[in-house]
């Protein structure tokens, strides 16, 4: 169960494929994927299937309609540059229909991996006030991730790392979070592994990196897959440091241990199987949500649907 800032993801993907020279803004778009994928990893809950899943997503704070409206604003400005009402139409979709569409997209994967009994177990866990309060704080960390100095530093260094790796130079590692107490770091990294956040991110990034390898090969760069593999290794090594820095500023050691205990449950792991399955094709996820938005606009605001269908043709 997780949300994506679909437009930002695709903007980043296409920027990577189209141009190997990424600027700071491009990397901020790219790493919106990180923030939203992480958000999805940290909130796994449902008490039945479609209706319960819909109630969960609506009430848990996983999706903030205002935040999504802000994230999709660049799409509205790009698609409807001469019509200021385009932004309002996109915002209306986010607040009135997007949730139901996302539930429909994700439900089949959860049915394949998670039993109803397991969903009820997860619902019981998150009904506990201590988990609910901790979830709220965790979501705040991830929701505000892109505004944090640590995240922005990582985006800058990731952009630099891409350039260095492509030209055969060493990539500089992130130095943040080196002063976090060892006991806290150990507990956090164990939680990070058990929660399978990295598995989700790796699955999400794979499609992007595969596309990058194809682009590098088309550009005549030698050993493109080796360069992509190095970039993946860099991400896997440095991204956890960013997460550690953010969590250590907001959650206590006991908080981390509490949430880590839940991630060891079979029900949680099965839910993550569904999450990872859905993470494997980021491009298709984006196509699905944009298709549903285009269909909604075609029904209620026909004149705004055509640019979205043109976008889908490009994506496909």
XYZ file of C-alpha atoms in Angstrom:
316
model
C 0.000 0.000 0.000
C 1.813 3.091 -1.027
C 1.415 6.209 -3.073
C 3.561 7.701 -5.768
C 3.987 11.201 -6.966
C 3.467 9.810 -10.448
C 4.187 12.923 -12.436
C 7.438 13.660 -10.631
C 8.561 10.084 -11.100
C 7.924 10.134 -14.819
C 9.446 13.543 -15.258
C 12.588 12.203 -13.650
C 12.559 8.949 -15.605
C 12.228 10.670 -18.938
C 14.808 13.264 -18.003
C 17.262 10.482 -17.186
C 16.565 8.639 -20.398
C 16.659 11.764 -22.526
C 19.673 13.528 -21.069
C 22.509 12.138 -19.010
C 23.334 15.551 -17.568
C 20.933 15.857 -14.640
C 20.585 19.111 -12.751
C 19.519 19.626 -9.156
C 15.831 20.088 -10.027
C 15.794 16.860 -12.028
C 17.233 14.940 -9.089
C 14.657 16.399 -6.706
C 11.959 15.068 -9.020
C 13.676 11.692 -9.232
C 13.901 11.317 -5.482
C 10.266 12.114 -4.939
C 10.042 8.396 -5.712
C 12.179 7.677 -2.690
C 9.992 9.688 -0.355
C 6.722 8.209 -1.544
C 7.967 4.657 -1.844
C 9.315 4.881 1.676
C 6.014 6.249 2.868
C 4.287 3.248 1.414
C 6.693 0.834 3.101
C 6.083 2.284 6.502
C 2.281 2.021 6.475
C 0.877 -1.422 5.855
C -2.653 -1.937 7.139
C -6.096 -3.115 6.090
C -9.025 -4.878 7.742
C -10.741 -6.388 4.718
C -10.332 -5.840 1.060
C -11.745 -3.164 -1.206
C -13.950 -1.251 1.187
C -11.589 -1.618 4.119
C -8.580 -0.747 1.997
C -10.386 2.350 0.793
C -11.248 3.337 4.366
C -7.659 2.792 5.422
C -6.147 4.912 2.689
C -8.664 7.655 3.296
C -8.213 7.794 7.044
C -4.643 6.758 7.780
C -2.855 9.808 6.425
C -0.985 7.831 3.783
C -2.511 10.058 1.129
C -2.713 13.782 1.730
C -4.896 15.231 -1.041
C -3.452 18.708 -0.592
C 0.074 17.352 -0.897
C -0.816 15.424 -4.044
C -2.456 18.469 -5.544
C 0.769 20.385 -4.985
C 2.824 17.567 -6.457
C 0.674 17.373 -9.565
C 0.679 21.126 -10.056
C 3.665 20.998 -12.466
C 1.721 18.548 -14.639
C -1.264 20.883 -14.783
C 0.935 23.845 -15.634
C 2.646 21.862 -18.379
C -0.494 20.382 -19.905
C -2.724 23.451 -19.585
C -0.355 26.449 -19.762
C -3.013 28.837 -21.072
C -5.838 27.693 -18.808
C -5.407 28.374 -15.081
C -8.443 26.208 -14.343
C -6.447 23.131 -15.356
C -4.753 23.124 -11.963
C -8.154 23.176 -10.240
C -9.382 20.258 -12.314
C -6.324 18.169 -11.436
C -6.757 19.071 -7.764
C -10.392 18.013 -7.915
C -9.382 14.629 -9.312
C -6.883 14.174 -6.470
C -9.406 14.980 -3.779
C -12.475 13.216 -5.182
C -11.397 10.223 -7.263
C -7.702 9.405 -6.991
C -8.056 7.394 -3.787
C -10.602 5.019 -5.269
C -8.473 4.574 -8.384
C -5.376 3.750 -6.351
C -7.294 1.181 -4.302
C -8.427 -0.507 -7.525
C -4.893 -0.570 -8.908
C -3.296 -2.082 -5.807
C -5.989 -4.461 -4.639
C -5.162 -7.439 -6.916
C -1.576 -7.672 -5.640
C -2.728 -7.684 -2.033
C -5.272 -10.391 -2.758
C -2.474 -12.534 -4.165
C -0.207 -12.177 -1.158
C -2.178 -11.266 1.954
C -4.955 -13.261 3.583
C -7.898 -11.553 5.202
C -6.800 -12.864 8.589
C -3.411 -11.240 8.084
C -5.041 -7.982 7.092
C -7.120 -8.096 10.272
C -3.988 -8.716 12.330
C -2.355 -5.651 10.800
C -5.491 -3.618 11.429
C -5.467 -4.650 15.090
C -1.836 -3.614 15.467
C -2.457 -0.187 13.987
C -5.595 0.271 16.090
C -3.309 0.384 19.134
C -2.922 4.089 20.052
C 0.827 3.764 20.518
C 1.238 2.459 16.962
C -1.182 5.013 15.571
C 0.752 7.848 17.190
C 4.071 6.439 16.016
C 2.725 5.991 12.510
C 1.616 9.609 12.445
C 5.082 10.797 13.433
C 6.768 8.464 10.961
C 4.544 9.718 8.156
C 5.442 13.289 9.050
C 9.146 12.442 8.693
C 8.662 10.978 5.238
C 6.177 13.614 4.078
C 8.653 16.369 4.936
C 11.661 14.469 3.652
C 12.156 16.532 0.525
C 12.440 19.752 2.515
C 15.125 18.405 4.849
C 18.769 19.517 4.478
C 19.861 15.876 4.615
C 17.678 14.894 1.691
C 18.683 17.885 -0.394
C 22.325 17.127 0.256
C 21.785 13.562 -0.928
C 20.023 14.728 -4.096
C 22.958 16.965 -4.938
C 25.478 14.206 -4.278
C 23.438 11.656 -6.219
C 23.456 13.932 -9.251
C 27.188 14.343 -8.866
C 27.611 10.580 -8.426
C 25.823 9.895 -11.717
C 28.195 12.172 -13.580
C 31.253 10.666 -11.906
C 30.204 7.076 -12.461
C 29.390 7.732 -16.114
C 32.868 9.209 -16.646
C 34.732 6.551 -14.653
C 35.485 8.726 -11.627
C 34.912 7.734 -7.979
C 31.585 8.764 -6.466
C 31.723 10.609 -3.157
C 29.780 8.929 -0.326
C 27.297 10.793 1.851
C 28.757 11.795 5.221
C 25.552 12.657 7.083
C 24.439 10.656 10.127
C 27.982 9.643 11.004
C 27.481 11.112 14.485
C 24.365 9.069 15.334
C 24.967 6.816 18.410
C 26.006 3.304 17.453
C 23.154 1.645 19.360
C 20.586 3.759 17.544
C 22.213 3.168 14.162
C 22.287 -0.596 14.743
C 18.604 -0.681 15.717
C 17.603 1.509 12.787
C 19.511 -0.483 10.180
C 17.942 -3.691 11.503
C 14.520 -2.088 11.180
C 15.432 -0.847 7.697
C 16.328 -4.395 6.655
C 13.328 -6.096 8.292
C 10.885 -3.517 6.920
C 12.170 -4.280 3.422
C 12.187 -0.624 2.501
C 15.323 -1.231 0.479
C 13.661 -4.109 -1.398
C 10.818 -1.829 -2.433
C 13.155 0.939 -3.499
C 15.378 -1.508 -5.382
C 12.339 -2.883 -7.189
C 11.147 0.622 -8.018
C 14.553 1.777 -9.202
C 15.162 -1.300 -11.328
C 12.912 -0.198 -14.163
C 14.479 3.248 -14.140
C 18.006 1.908 -14.115
C 17.167 -0.589 -16.845
C 16.015 2.294 -19.011
C 19.190 4.171 -18.161
C 21.322 1.215 -19.223
C 19.535 1.143 -22.563
C 20.137 4.860 -23.012
C 23.814 4.514 -22.169
C 24.186 1.699 -24.664
C 22.468 3.740 -27.367
C 24.881 6.584 -26.584
C 27.888 4.351 -27.183
C 29.077 4.257 -23.562
C 31.099 1.146 -22.785
C 29.888 -1.348 -20.174
C 26.576 0.424 -19.516
C 25.226 -2.256 -17.195
C 28.373 -2.119 -15.063
C 27.879 1.622 -14.629
C 24.246 1.155 -13.711
C 25.211 -1.562 -11.214
C 27.681 0.852 -9.636
C 24.975 3.474 -9.378
C 22.646 0.962 -7.701
C 25.387 0.064 -5.218
C 25.945 3.737 -4.485
C 22.222 4.231 -3.837
C 21.946 1.179 -1.586
C 24.973 2.296 0.430
C 24.081 5.943 0.888
C 20.303 6.188 0.967
C 20.019 4.413 4.357
C 22.252 7.114 5.832
C 19.734 9.743 4.788
C 16.917 7.783 6.372
C 18.951 7.234 9.547
C 19.637 10.956 9.856
C 15.970 11.837 9.430
C 14.711 9.209 11.858
C 17.320 9.962 14.519
C 16.137 13.573 14.607
C 12.508 12.602 15.240
C 12.202 9.135 16.774
C 13.754 7.744 19.937
C 15.563 4.433 20.173
C 12.495 2.923 21.854
C 10.301 4.193 19.005
C 12.488 2.446 16.451
C 12.485 -0.787 18.444
C 8.696 -0.678 18.745
C 8.054 -0.301 15.026
C 10.812 -2.827 14.252
C 8.980 -5.481 16.260
C 5.953 -5.190 13.994
C 7.983 -5.607 10.806
C 9.014 -9.121 11.847
C 5.439 -10.393 11.695
C 4.452 -12.727 8.871
C 1.451 -10.557 8.051
C 3.690 -7.552 7.527
C 6.107 -9.525 5.362
C 3.283 -10.819 3.178
C 1.965 -7.292 2.781
C 5.416 -6.227 1.709
C 5.419 -9.002 -0.905
C 2.450 -7.233 -2.455
C 4.146 -3.858 -2.177
C 7.287 -5.127 -3.869
C 5.299 -6.737 -6.662
C 3.624 -3.436 -7.340
C 6.951 -1.606 -7.182
C 8.456 -3.668 -9.973
C 6.956 -1.630 -12.807
C 6.909 2.027 -11.845
C 6.191 3.057 -15.413
C 3.066 0.916 -15.600
C 1.832 2.275 -12.281
C 2.098 5.774 -13.644
C 0.371 4.816 -16.861
C -2.455 3.242 -14.851
C -3.087 6.295 -12.695
C -2.802 8.752 -15.583
C -5.183 6.568 -17.589
C -7.711 6.667 -14.779
C -7.311 10.426 -14.437
C -7.822 10.821 -18.193
C -10.963 8.667 -18.028
C -12.297 10.748 -15.137
C -11.612 13.970 -17.017
C -13.177 12.534 -20.142
C -16.377 12.013 -18.174
C -16.491 15.276 -16.242
C -14.148 17.712 -18.037
C -13.747 16.449 -21.620
C -11.668 19.354 -22.869
C -8.936 18.548 -20.341
C -8.705 14.858 -21.221
C -6.989 15.175 -24.615
C -3.601 16.399 -23.290
C -3.558 13.528 -20.806
C -4.206 10.990 -23.557
C -1.363 12.561 -25.531
C 0.853 12.106 -22.491
C -0.151 8.448 -22.280
C 0.808 7.926 -25.936
C 4.239 9.308 -25.155
C 4.610 7.117 -22.068
C 3.616 3.996 -23.940
